[in-house]
Coordinates of C-alpha atoms and ligand atoms in Angstrom, one line a residue:
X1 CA 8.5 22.8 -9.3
X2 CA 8.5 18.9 -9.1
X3 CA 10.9 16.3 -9.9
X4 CA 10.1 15.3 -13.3
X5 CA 9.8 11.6 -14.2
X6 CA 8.3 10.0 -17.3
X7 CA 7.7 13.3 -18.1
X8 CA 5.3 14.2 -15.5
X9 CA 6.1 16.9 -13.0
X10 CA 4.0 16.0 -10.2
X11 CA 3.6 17.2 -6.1
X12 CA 5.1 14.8 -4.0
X13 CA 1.0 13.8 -2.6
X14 CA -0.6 11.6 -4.1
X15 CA -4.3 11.3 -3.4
X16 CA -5.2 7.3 -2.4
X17 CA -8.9 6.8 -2.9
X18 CA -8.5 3.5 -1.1
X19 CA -10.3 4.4 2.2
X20 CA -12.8 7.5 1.6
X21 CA -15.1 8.5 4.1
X22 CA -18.4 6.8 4.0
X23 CA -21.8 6.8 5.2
X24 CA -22.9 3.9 5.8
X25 CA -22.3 1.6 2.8
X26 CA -21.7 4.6 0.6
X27 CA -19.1 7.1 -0.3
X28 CA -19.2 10.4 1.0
X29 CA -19.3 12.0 -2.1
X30 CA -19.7 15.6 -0.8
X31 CA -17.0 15.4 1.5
X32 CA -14.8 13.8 -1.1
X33 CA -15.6 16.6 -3.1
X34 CA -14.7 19.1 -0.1
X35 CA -11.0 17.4 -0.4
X36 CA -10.5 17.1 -3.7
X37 CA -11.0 20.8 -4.1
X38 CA -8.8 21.7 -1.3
X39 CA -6.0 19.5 -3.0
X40 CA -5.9 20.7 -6.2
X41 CA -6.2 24.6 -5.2
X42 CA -2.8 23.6 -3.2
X43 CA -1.2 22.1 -6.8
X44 CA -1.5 18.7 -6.1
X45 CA -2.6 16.6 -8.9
X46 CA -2.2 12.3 -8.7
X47 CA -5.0 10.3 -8.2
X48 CA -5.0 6.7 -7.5
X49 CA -8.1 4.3 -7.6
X50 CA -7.8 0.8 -8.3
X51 CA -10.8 -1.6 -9.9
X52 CA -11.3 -3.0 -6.8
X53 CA -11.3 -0.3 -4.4
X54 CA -14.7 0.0 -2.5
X55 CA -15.9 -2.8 -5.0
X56 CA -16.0 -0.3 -7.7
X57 CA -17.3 2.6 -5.9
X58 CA -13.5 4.0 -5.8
X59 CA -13.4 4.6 -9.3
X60 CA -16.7 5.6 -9.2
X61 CA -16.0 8.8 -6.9
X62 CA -13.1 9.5 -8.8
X63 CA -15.2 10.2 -11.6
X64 CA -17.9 12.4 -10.0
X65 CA -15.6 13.9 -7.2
X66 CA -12.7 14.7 -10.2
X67 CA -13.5 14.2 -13.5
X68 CA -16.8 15.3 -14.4
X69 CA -15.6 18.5 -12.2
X70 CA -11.9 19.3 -13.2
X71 CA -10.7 19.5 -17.2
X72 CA -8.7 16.9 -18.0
X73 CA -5.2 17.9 -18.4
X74 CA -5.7 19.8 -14.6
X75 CA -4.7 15.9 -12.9
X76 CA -3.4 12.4 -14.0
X77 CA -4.8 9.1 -12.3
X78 CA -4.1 5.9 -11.8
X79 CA -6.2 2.7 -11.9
X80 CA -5.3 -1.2 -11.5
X81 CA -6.1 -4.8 -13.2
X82 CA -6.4 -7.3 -10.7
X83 CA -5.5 -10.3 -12.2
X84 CA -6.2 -12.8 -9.2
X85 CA -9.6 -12.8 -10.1
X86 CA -9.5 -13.6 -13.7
X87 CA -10.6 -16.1 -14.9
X88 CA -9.4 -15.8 -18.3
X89 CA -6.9 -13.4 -20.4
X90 CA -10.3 -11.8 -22.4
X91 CA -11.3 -10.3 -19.0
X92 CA -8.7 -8.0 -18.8
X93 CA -10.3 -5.9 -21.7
X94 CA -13.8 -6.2 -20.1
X95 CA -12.4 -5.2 -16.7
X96 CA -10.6 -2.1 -18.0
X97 CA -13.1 -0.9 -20.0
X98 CA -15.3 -1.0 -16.6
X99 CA -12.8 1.1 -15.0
X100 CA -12.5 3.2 -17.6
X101 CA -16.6 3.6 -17.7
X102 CA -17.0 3.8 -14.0
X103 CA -14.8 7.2 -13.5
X104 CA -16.5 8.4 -16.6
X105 CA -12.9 8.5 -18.6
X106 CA -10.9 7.8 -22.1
X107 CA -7.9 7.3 -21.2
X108 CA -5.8 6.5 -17.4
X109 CA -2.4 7.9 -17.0
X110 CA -1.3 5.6 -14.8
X111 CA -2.0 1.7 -15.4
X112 CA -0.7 -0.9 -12.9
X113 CA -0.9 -4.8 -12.6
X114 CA -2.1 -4.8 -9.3
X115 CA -0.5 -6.6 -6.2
X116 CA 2.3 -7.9 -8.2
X117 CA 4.7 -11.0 -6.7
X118 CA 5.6 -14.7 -7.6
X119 CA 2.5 -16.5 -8.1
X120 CA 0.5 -12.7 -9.8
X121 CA 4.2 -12.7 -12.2
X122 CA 3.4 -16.2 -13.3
X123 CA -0.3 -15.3 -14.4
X124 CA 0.9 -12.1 -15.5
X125 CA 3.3 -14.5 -18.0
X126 CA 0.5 -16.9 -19.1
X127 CA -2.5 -14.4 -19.6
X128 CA 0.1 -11.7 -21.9
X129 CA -1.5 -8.9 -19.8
X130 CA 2.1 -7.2 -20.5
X131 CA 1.3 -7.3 -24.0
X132 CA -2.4 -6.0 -22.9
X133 CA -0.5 -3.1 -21.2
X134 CA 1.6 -2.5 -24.1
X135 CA -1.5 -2.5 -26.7
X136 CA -3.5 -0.3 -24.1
X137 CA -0.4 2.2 -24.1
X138 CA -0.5 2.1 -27.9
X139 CA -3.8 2.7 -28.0
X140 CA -3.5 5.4 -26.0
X141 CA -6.1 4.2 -23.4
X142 CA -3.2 4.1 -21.0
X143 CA -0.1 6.6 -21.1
X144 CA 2.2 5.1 -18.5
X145 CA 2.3 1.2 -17.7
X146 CA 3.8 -0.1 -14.4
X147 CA 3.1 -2.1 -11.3
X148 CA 2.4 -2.3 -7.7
X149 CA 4.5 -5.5 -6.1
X150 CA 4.1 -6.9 -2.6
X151 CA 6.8 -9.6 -2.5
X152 CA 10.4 -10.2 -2.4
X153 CA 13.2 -8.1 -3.5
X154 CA 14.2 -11.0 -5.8
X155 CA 11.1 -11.6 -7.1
X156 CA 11.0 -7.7 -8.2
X157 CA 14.6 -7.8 -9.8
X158 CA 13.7 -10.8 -11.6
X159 CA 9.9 -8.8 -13.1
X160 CA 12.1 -6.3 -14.0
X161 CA 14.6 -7.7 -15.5
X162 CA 12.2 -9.8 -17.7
X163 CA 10.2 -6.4 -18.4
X164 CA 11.9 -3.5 -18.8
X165 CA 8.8 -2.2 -20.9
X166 CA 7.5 -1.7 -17.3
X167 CA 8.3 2.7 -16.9
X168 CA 7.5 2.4 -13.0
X169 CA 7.0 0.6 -9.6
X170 CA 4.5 1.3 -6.7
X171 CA 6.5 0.1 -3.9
X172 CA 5.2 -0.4 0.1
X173 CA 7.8 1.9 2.0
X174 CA 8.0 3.5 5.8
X175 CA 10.1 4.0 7.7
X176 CA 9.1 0.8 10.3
X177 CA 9.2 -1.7 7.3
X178 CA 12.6 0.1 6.0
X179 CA 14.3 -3.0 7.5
X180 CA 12.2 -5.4 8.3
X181 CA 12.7 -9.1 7.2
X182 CA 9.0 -9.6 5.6
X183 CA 8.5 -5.8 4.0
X184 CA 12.3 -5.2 3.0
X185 CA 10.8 -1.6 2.0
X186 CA 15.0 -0.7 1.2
X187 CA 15.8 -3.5 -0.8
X188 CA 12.9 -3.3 -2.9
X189 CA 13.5 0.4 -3.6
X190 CA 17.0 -0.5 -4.2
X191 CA 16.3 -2.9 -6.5
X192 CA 13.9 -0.8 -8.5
X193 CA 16.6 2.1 -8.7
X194 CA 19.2 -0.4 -9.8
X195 CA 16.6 -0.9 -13.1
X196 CA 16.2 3.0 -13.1
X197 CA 12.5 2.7 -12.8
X198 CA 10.8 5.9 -10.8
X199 CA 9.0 4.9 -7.6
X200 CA 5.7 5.5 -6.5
X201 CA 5.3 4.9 -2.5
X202 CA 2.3 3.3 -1.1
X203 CA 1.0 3.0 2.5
X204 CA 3.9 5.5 4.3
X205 CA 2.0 5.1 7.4
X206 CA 1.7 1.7 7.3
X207 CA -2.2 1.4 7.0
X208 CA -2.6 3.9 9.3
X209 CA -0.5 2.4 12.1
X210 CA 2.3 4.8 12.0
X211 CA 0.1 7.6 13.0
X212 CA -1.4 5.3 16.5
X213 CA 2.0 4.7 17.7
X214 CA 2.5 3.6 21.3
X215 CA 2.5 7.1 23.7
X216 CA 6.9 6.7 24.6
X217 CA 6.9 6.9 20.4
X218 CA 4.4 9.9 19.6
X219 CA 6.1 12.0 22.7
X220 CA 9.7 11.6 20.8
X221 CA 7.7 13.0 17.7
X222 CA 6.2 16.1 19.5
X223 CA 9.0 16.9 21.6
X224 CA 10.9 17.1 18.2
X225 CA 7.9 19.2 16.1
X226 CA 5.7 19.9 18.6
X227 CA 3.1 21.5 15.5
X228 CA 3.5 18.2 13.3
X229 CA 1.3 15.3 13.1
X230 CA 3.0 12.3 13.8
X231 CA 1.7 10.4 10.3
X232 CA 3.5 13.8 9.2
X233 CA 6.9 12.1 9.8
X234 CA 6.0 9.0 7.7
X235 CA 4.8 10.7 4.8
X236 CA 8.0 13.1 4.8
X237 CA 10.0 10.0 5.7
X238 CA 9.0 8.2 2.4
X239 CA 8.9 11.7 -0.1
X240 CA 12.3 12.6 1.2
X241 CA 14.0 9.5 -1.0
X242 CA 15.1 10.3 -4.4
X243 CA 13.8 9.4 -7.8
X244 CA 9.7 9.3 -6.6
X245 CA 6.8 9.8 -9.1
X246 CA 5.0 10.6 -6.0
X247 CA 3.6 9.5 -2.4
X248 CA 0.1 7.9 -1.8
X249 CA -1.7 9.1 1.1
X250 CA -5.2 7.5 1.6
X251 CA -7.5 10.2 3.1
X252 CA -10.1 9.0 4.6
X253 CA -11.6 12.9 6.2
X254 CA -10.8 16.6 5.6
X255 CA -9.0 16.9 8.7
X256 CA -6.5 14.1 7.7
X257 CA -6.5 15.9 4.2
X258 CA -5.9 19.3 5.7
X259 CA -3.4 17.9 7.7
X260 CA -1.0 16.5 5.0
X261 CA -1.4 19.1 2.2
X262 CA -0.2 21.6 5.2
X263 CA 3.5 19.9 5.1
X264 CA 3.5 18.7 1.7
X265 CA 2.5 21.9 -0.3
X266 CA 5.6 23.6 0.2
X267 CA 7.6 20.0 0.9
X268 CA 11.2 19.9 2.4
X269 CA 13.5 16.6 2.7
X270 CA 14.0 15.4 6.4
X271 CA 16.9 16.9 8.1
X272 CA 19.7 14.7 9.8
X273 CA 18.5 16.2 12.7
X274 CA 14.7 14.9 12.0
X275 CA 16.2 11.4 10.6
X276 CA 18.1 10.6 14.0
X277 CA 14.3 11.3 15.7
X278 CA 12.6 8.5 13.1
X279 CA 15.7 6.4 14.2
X280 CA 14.9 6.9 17.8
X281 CA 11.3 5.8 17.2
X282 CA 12.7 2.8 15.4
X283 CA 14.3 1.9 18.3
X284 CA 11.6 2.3 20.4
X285 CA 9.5 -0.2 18.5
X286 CA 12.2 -2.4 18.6
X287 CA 12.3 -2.8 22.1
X288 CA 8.5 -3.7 22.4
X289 CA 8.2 -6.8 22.9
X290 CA 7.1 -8.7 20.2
X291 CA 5.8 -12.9 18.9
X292 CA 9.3 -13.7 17.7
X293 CA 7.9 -15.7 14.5
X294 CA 10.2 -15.1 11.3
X295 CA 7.4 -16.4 9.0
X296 CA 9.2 -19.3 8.1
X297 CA 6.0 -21.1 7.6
X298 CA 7.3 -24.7 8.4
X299 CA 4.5 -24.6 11.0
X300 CA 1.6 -24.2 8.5
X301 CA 1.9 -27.5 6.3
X302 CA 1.1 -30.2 9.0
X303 CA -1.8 -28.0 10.6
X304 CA -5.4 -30.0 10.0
X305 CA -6.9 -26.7 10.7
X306 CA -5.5 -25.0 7.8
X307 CA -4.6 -22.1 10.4
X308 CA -2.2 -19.3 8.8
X309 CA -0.2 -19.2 11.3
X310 CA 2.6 -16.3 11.0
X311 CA -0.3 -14.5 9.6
X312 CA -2.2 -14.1 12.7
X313 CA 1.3 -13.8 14.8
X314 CA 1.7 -10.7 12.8
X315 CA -1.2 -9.3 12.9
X316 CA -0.7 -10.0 16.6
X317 CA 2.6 -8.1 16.3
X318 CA 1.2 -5.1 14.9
X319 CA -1.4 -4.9 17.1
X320 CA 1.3 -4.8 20.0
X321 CA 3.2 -2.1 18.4
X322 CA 1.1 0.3 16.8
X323 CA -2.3 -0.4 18.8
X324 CA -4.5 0.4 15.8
X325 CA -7.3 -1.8 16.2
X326 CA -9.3 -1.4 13.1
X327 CA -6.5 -2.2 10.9
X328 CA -5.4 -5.0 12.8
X329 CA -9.3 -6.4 13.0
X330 CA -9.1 -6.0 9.1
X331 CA -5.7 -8.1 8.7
X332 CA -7.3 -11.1 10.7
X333 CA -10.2 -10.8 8.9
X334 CA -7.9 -11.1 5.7
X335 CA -5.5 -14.1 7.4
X336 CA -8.0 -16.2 8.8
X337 CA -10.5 -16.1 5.5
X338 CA -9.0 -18.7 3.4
X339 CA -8.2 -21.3 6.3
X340 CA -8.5 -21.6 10.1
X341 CA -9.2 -19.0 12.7
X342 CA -7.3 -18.8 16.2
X343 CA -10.2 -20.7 18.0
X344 CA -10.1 -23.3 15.3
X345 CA -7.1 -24.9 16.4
X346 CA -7.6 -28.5 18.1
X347 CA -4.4 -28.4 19.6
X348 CA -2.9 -31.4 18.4
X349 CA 0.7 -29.9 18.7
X350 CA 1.7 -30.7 15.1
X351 CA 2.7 -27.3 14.7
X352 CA 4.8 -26.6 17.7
X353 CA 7.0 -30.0 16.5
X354 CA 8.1 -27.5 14.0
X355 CA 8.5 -24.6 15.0
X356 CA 12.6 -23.5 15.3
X357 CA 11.5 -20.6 17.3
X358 CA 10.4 -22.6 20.0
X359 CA 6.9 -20.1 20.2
X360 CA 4.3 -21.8 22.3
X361 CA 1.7 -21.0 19.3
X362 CA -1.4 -23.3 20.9
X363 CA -1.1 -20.7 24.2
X364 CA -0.4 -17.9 21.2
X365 CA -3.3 -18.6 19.5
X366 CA -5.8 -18.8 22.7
X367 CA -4.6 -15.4 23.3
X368 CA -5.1 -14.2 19.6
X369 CA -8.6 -15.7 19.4
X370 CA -9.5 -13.8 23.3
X371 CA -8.2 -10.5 20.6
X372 CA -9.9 -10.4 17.6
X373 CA -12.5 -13.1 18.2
X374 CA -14.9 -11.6 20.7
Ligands
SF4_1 S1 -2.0 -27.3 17.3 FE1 -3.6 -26.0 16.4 S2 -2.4 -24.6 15.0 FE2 -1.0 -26.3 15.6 S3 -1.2 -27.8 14.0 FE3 -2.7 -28.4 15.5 S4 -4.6 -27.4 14.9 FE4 -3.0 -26.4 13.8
SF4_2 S1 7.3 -22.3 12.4 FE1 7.4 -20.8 14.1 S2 8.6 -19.1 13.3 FE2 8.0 -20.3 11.6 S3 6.2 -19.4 10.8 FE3 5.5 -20.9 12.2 S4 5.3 -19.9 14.2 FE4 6.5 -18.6 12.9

């Protein structure tokens, strides 16, 4: 039986309908189907959409794939206001309703202010979509209300302690980000354990990165387990922490579906044994060499160009270590749309003048644009 948190009890896999397979511009609905019916006949129950996933076409599947086929106490799912795009606090209604309509439902389980941090907390504050959440729940539209956060561990302590009413967090944790300065995956689950909220962990591999490691990491992995996938270790990695609502996988393919239910049905907790072998592929990744930008930012405010600089070194830096190159295509695509690309730079130096690292960005960025630019 599950761990049982706000009164759920539920498998320690949750279904992320983030990245489902597609044909061309549309969802595979039949093969979703496939999955979804190999995961629940293996007990697993969570679903989590968000409104905009697949620009609607997220929720959408979840309501032909699950809910017109499954009765509905047989699964919970989650859905999520995004509040960056709203223009005004009526919206929110409009926008849940359209959720609600899309995946053909009455009610979510699971409601989440999506993408939480600073500047999202300070809308949150001035469009009352707390008090939304809290009328929704009352309602019962919604029967659990929480949020995802991307930010700070400060910036979650302070959410929390202004909103107790929140009942959980979906935090970004694996075991690569567990210590890094910009992710700060522990202190972020340790902040939300010090408030006693349950967790729900998002993107355990990373976007897909953990599971292209470079080949010195993935022959540490199969020399260990030589039967387990190595996106096996990240997702066991994450569901091996205490006090967990549950852990969001996005499957994007039977295979990758088979794959996780296989470890996860009958779950154990990491061993010390297997722990020491995720530390040794820690290590590893530390040693590759790496853009040694701290994200400080001071370079960004005098650049003409408008280029998001740290953005592009990290994208950079992930690229080195985890050679996935669709995911790191997608995150320049997502730092470069709101300012400069690499190529734009005009190499006036104003940036470098700044810089405490010392990085030689204008040689940095040549080398990023000869990437992701051709
Ligand atoms: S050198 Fe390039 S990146 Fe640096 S400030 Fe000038 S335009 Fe921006
Ligand atoms: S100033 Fe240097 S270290 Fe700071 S964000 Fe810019 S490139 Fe990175």
């Amino acid at each position: 039986m599950a761990d049982k948190y706000l009164g759920e009890s539920i498998k320690k896999l949750g279904f992320g309908l983030m990245r489902l397979p597609m044909i061309g511009d549309e969802v595979d609905i039949e093969q979703v189907k496939q999955m979804v019916d190999v995961y629940m006949s293996k007990g697993f129950t969570y679903f989590d959409t968000a409104y905009v996933y697949a620009g609607g076409k997220s929720e959408r599947a979840l309501g032909e794939a699950v809910v017109k086929r499954y009765p509905r106490d047989s699964f919970v799912c989650a859905s999520k206001l995004p509040l960056w795009d709203l223009k005004d606090r009526e919206s929110m209604e409009a926008i849940f309703q359209e959720s609600l309509d899309r995946a053909s439902l009455t009610y979510y389980d699971f409601y989440l202010l999506h993408s939480m941090g600073k500047e999202a907390a300070q809308k949150a504050e001035e469009f009352g979509a707390w008090q939304f959440l809290q009328d929704l729940k009352a309602q019962g539209r919604i029967r659990h209300m929480g949020f995802s956060f991307h930010d700070k561990p400060e910036v979650l302590d302070d959410i929390l302690t202004k909103h107790p009413e929140a009942e959980f967090v979906q935090l970004q944790i694996n075991y690569a980000d567990w210590e890094s300065e910009n992710v700060q995956s522990r202190a972020c689950y340790e902040v939300a354990r010090k408030h006693q909220k349950p967790v729900i962990i998002m993107e355990p591999v990373k976007g897909g990165s953990l599971a292209t490691m470079p080949e010195e990491i993935q022959k540490v992995f199969k020399a260990a387990e030589p039967e387990m996938s190595v996106p096996s270790w990240a997702v066991r990695f994450a569901a091996s922490l205490e006090g967990l609502v549950t852990v969001l996988s996005g499957m994007s393919s039977l295979e990758q579906l088979n794959d996780n239910v296989s470890y996860m049905e009958h779950f154990q907790p990491l061993t010390a044994e297997e722990r020491g072998v995720i530390d040794r592929a820690v290590e590893i990744l530390k040693s590759i060499p790496t853009i040694p930008c701290t994200g400080c930012k001071y370079c960004v405010d005098g650049c003409p160009q408008k280029i998001n600089i740290p953005g592009i070194f990290s994208t950079m830096n992930n690229f080195s270590l985890y050679n996935n190159r669709a995911g790191a295509q997608n995150s320049y695509g997502r730092v470069t749309r709101e300012g400069g690309k690499a190529s734009d730079c005009l190499q006036c130096g104003n940036c470098e003048a700044h810089c405490p690292q010392h990085i030689q960005i204008i040689e940095t960025l040549k080398q990023a644009a000869a990437i992701f630019e051709q």
